[in-house]
JSON list of C-alpha atoms in Angstrom, two decimals:
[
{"chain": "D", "resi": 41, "resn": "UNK", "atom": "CA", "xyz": [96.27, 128.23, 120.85]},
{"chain": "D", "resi": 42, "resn": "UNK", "atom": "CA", "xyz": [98.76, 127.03, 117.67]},
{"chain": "D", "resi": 43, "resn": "UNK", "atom": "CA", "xyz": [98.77, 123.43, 116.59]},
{"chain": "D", "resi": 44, "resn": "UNK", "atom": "CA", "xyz": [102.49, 122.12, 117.49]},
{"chain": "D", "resi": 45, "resn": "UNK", "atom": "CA", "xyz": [103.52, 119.56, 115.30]},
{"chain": "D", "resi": 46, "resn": "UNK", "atom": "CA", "xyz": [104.47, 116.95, 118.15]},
{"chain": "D", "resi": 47, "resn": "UNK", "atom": "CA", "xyz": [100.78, 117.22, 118.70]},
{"chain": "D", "resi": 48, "resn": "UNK", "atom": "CA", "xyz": [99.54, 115.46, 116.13]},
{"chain": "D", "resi": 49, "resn": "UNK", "atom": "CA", "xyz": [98.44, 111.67, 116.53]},
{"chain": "D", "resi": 50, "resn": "UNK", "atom": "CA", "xyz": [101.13, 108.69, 114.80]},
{"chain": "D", "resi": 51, "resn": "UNK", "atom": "CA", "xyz": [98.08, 106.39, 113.98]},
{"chain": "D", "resi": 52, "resn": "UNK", "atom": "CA", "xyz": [101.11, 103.85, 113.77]},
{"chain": "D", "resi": 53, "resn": "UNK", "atom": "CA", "xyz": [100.96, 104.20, 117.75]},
{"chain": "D", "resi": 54, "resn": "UNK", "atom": "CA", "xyz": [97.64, 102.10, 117.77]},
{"chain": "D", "resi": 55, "resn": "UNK", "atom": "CA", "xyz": [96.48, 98.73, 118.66]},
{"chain": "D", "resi": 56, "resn": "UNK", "atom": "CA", "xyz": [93.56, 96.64, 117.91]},
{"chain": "D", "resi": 57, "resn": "UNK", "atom": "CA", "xyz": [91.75, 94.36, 119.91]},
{"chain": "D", "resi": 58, "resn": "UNK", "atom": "CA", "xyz": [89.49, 91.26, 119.00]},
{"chain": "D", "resi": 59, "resn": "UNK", "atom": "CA", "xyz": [87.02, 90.26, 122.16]},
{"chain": "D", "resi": 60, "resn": "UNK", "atom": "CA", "xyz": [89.98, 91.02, 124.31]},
{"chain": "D", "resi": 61, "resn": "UNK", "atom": "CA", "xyz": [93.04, 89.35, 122.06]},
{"chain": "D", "resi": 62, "resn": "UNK", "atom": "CA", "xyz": [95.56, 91.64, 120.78]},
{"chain": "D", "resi": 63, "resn": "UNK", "atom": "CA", "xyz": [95.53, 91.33, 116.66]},
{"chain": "D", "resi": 64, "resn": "UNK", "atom": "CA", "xyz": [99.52, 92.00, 116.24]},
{"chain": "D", "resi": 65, "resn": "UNK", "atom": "CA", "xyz": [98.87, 91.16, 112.59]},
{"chain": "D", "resi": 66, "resn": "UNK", "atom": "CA", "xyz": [97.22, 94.25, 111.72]},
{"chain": "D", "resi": 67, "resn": "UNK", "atom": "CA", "xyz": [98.03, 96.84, 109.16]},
{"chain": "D", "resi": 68, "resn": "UNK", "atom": "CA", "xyz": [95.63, 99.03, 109.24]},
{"chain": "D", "resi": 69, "resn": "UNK", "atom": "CA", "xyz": [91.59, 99.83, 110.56]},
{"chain": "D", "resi": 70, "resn": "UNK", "atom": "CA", "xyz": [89.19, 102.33, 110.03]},
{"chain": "D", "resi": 71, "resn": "UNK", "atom": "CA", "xyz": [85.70, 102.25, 110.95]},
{"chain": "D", "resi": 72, "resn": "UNK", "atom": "CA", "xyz": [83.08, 104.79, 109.44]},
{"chain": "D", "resi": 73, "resn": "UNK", "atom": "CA", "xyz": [79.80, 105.95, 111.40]},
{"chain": "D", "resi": 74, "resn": "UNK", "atom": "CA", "xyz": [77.58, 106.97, 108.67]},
{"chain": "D", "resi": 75, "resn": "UNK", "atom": "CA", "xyz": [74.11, 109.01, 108.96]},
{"chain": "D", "resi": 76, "resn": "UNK", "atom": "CA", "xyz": [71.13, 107.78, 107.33]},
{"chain": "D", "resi": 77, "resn": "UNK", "atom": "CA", "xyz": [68.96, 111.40, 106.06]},
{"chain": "D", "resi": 78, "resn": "UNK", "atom": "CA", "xyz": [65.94, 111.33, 104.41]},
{"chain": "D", "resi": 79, "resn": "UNK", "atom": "CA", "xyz": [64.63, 114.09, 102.54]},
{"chain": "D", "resi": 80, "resn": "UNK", "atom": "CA", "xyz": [62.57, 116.88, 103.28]},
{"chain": "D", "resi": 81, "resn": "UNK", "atom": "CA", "xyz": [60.52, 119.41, 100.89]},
{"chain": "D", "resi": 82, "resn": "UNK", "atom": "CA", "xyz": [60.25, 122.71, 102.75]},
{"chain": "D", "resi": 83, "resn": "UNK", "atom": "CA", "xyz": [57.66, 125.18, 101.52]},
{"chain": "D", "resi": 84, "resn": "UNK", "atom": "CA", "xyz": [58.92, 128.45, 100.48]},
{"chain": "D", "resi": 85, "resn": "UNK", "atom": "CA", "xyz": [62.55, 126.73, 100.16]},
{"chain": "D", "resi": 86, "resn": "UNK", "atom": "CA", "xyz": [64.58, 125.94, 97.13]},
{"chain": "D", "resi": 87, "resn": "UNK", "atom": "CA", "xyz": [66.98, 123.96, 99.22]},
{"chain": "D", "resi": 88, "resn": "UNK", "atom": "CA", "xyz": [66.08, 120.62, 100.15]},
{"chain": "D", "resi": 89, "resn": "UNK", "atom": "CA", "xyz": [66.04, 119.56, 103.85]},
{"chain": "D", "resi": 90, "resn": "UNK", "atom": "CA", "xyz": [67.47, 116.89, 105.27]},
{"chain": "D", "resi": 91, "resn": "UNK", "atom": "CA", "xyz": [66.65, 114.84, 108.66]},
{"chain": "D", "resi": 92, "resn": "UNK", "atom": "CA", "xyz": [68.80, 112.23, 110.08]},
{"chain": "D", "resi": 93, "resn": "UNK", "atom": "CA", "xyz": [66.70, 108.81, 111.14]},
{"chain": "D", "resi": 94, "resn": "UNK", "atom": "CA", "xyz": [69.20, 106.17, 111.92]},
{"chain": "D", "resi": 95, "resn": "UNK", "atom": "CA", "xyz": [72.61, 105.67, 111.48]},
{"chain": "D", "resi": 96, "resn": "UNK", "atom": "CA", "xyz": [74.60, 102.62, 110.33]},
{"chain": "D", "resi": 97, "resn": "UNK", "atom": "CA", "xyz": [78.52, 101.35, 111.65]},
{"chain": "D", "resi": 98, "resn": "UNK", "atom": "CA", "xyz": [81.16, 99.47, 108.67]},
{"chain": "D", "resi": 99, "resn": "UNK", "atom": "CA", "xyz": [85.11, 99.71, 108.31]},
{"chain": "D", "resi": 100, "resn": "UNK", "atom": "CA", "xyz": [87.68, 97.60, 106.77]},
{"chain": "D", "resi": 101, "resn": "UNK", "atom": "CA", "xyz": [90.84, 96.11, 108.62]},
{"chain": "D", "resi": 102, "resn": "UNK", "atom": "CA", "xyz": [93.92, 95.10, 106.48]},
{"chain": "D", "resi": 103, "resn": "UNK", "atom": "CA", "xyz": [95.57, 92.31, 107.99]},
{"chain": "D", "resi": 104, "resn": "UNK", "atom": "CA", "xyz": [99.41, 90.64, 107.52]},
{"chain": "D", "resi": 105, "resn": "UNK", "atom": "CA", "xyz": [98.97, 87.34, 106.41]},
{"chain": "D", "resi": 106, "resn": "UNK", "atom": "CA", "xyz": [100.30, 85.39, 109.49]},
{"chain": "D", "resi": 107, "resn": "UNK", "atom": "CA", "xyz": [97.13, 83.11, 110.95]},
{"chain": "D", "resi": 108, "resn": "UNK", "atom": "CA", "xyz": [94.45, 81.20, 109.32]},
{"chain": "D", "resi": 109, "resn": "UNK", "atom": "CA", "xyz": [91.95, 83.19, 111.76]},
{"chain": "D", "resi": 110, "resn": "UNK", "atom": "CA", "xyz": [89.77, 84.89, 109.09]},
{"chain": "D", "resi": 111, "resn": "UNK", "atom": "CA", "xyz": [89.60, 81.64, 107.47]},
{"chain": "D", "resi": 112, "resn": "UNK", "atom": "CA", "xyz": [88.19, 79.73, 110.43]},
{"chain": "D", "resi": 113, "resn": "UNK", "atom": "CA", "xyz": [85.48, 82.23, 111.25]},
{"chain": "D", "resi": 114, "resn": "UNK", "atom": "CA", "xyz": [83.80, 81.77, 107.97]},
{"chain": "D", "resi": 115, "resn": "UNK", "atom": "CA", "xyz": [84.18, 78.42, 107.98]},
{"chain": "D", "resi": 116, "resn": "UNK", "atom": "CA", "xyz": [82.56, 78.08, 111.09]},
{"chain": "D", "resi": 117, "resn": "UNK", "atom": "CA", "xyz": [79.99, 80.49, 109.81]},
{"chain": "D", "resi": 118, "resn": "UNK", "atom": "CA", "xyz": [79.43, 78.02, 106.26]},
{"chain": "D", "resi": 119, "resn": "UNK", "atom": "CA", "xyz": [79.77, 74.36, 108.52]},
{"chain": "D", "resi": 120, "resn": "UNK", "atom": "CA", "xyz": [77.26, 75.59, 111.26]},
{"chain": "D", "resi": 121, "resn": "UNK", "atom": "CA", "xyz": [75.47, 78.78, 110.25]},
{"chain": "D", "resi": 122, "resn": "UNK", "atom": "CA", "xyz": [76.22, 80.61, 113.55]},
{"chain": "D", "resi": 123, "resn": "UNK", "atom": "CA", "xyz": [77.09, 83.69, 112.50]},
{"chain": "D", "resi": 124, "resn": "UNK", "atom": "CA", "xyz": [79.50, 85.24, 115.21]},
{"chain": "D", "resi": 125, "resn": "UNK", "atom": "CA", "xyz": [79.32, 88.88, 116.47]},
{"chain": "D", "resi": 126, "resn": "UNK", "atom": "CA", "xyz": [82.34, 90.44, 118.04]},
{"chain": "D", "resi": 127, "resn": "UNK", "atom": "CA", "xyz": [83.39, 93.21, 119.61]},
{"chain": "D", "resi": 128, "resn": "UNK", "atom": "CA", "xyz": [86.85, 95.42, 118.56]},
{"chain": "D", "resi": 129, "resn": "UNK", "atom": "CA", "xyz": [88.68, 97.74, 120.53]},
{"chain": "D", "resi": 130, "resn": "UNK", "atom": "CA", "xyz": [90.79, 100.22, 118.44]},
{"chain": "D", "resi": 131, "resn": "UNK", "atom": "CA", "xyz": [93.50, 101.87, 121.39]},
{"chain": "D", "resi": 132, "resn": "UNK", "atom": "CA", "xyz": [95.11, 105.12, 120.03]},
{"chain": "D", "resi": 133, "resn": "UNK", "atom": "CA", "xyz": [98.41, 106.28, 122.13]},
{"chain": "D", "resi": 134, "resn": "UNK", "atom": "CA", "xyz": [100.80, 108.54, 121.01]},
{"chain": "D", "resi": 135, "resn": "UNK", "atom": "CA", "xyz": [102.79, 109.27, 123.94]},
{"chain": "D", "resi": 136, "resn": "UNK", "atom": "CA", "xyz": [104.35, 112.22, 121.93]},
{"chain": "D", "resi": 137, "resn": "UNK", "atom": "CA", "xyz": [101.46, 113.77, 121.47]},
{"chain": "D", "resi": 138, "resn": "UNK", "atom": "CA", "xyz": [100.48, 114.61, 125.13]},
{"chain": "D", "resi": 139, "resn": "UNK", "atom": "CA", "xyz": [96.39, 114.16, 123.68]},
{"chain": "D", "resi": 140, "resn": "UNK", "atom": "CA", "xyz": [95.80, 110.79, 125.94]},
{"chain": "D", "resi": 141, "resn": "UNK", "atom": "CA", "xyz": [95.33, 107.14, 125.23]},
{"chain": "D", "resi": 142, "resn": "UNK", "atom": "CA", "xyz": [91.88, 107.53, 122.87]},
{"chain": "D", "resi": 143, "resn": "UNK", "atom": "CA", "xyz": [89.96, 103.67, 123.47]},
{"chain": "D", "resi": 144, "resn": "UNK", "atom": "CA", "xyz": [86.80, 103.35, 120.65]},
{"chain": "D", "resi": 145, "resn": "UNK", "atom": "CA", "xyz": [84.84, 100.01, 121.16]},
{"chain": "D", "resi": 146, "resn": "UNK", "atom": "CA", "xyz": [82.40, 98.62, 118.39]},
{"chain": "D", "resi": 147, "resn": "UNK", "atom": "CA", "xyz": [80.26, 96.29, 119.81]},
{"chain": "D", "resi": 148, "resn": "UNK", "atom": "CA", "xyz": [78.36, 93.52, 117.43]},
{"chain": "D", "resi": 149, "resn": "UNK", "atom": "CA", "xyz": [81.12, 93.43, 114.82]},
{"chain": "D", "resi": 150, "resn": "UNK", "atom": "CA", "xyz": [80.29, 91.36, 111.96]},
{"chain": "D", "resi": 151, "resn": "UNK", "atom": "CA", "xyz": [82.56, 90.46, 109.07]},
{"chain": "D", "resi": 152, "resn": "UNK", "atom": "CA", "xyz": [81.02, 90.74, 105.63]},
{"chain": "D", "resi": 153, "resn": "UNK", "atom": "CA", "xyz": [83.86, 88.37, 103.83]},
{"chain": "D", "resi": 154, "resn": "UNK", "atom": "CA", "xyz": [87.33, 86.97, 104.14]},
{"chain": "D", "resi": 155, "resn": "UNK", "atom": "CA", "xyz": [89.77, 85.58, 101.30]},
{"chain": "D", "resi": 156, "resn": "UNK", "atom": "CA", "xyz": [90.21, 81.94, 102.58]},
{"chain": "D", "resi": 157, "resn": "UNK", "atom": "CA", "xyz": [92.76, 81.63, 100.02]},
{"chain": "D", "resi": 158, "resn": "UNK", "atom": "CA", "xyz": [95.42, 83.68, 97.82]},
{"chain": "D", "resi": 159, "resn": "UNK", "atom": "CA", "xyz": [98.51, 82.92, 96.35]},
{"chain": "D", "resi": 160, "resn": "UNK", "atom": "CA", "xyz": [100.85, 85.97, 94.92]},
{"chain": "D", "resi": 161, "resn": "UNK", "atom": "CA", "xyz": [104.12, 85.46, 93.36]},
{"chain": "D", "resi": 162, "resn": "UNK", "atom": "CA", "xyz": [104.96, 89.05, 92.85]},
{"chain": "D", "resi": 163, "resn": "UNK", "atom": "CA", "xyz": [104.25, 90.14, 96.42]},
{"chain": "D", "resi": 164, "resn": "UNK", "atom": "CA", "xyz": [106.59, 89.40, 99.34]},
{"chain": "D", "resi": 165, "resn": "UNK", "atom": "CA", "xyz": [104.16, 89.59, 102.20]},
{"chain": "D", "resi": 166, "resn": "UNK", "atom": "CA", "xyz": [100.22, 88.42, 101.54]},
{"chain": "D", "resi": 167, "resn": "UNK", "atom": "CA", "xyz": [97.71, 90.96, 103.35]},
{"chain": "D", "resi": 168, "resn": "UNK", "atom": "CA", "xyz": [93.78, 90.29, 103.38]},
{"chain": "D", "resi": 169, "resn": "UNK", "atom": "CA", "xyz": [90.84, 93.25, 103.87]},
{"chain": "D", "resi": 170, "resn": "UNK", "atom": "CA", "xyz": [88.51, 91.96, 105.70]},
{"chain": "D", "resi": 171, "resn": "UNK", "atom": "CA", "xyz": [85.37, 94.52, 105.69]},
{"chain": "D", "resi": 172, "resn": "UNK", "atom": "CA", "xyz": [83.10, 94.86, 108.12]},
{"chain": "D", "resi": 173, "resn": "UNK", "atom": "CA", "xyz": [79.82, 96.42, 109.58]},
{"chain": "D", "resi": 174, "resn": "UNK", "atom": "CA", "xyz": [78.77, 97.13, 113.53]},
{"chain": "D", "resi": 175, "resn": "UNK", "atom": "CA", "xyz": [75.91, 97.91, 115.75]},
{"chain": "D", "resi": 176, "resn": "UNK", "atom": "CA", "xyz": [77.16, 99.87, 118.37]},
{"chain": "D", "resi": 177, "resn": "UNK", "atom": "CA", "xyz": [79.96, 102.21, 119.57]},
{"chain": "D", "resi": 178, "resn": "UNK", "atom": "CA", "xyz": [81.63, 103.80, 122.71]},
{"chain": "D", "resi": 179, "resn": "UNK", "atom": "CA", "xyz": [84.21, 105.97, 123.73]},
{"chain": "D", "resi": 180, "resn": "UNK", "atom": "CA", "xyz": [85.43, 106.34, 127.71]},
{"chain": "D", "resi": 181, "resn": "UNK", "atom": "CA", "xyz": [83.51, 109.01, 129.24]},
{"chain": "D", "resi": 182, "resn": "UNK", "atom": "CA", "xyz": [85.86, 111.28, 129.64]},
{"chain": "D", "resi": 183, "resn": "UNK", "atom": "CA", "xyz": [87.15, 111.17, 126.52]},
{"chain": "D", "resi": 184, "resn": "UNK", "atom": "CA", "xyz": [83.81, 112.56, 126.01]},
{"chain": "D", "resi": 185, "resn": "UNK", "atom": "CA", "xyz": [83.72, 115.31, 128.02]},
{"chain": "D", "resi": 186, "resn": "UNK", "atom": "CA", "xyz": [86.80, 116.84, 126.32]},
{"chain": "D", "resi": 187, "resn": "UNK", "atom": "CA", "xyz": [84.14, 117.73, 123.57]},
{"chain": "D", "resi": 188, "resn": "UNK", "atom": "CA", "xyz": [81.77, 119.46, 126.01]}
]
């Protein structure tokens, strides 16, 4: 089978979610699954080996500056020192692309920082990063069972 252009996913045909609230004011997401490996010496072997032991969830969203949400979470998080934990939805649906509506959830989403404050006279519209780290993941099953 060829790869047809038309197949290929618009990531501008996404939406995020934020404990169920649509965040219209995003830009863009990306959130990164990485393995933790330790090494192994192998006898015999010149190569080192490598096992994976754990594994740790982060990403970054870039937001449009239109709300003063960012800014209340960590202020709630400095006047109280409840740290919230969220969950995100990231929906993927390219109609175009005939693949399917793709639906990743991150459970126990915690921000690492916010600007709660930024003035720019040389830029038009403001934008903030807002990075990130999580503790779990899921995917529909059967978007899983396309891999299978």
């Amino acid at each position: 089978m060829s790869l047809r252009s038309r197949d290929v996913i618009s990531g501008k045909e996404g939406r995020l979610f934020l404990d169920g609230e649509e965040m219209a004011q995003i830009k863009s997401f990306e959130a990164t699954v990485e393995k933790n490996k330790e090494e192994v010496p192998i006898m015999g072997r010149r190569m080192m080996g490598h096992k994976t032991n754990g594994a740790s969830g982060s990403g970054t969203m870039t937001l449009h500056k239109v709300t003063s949400q960012m800014v209340k979470i960590m202020i709630d998080y400095v006047k109280t020192g409840v740290d919230p934990y969220f969950t995100l939805q990231s929906v993927l649906d390219d109609k175009t692309s005939g693949r399917g509506t793709e639906r990743v959830t991150l459970y126990e989403v915690n921000f690492d920082s916010a600007k709660v404050a930024g003035l720019d006279a040389e830029t038009a519209a403001l934008e903030e990063e807002v990075p990130f780290t999580f503790e779990d993941l899921d995917l529909p099953e059967e978007l899983r069972s396309d891999f299978n």
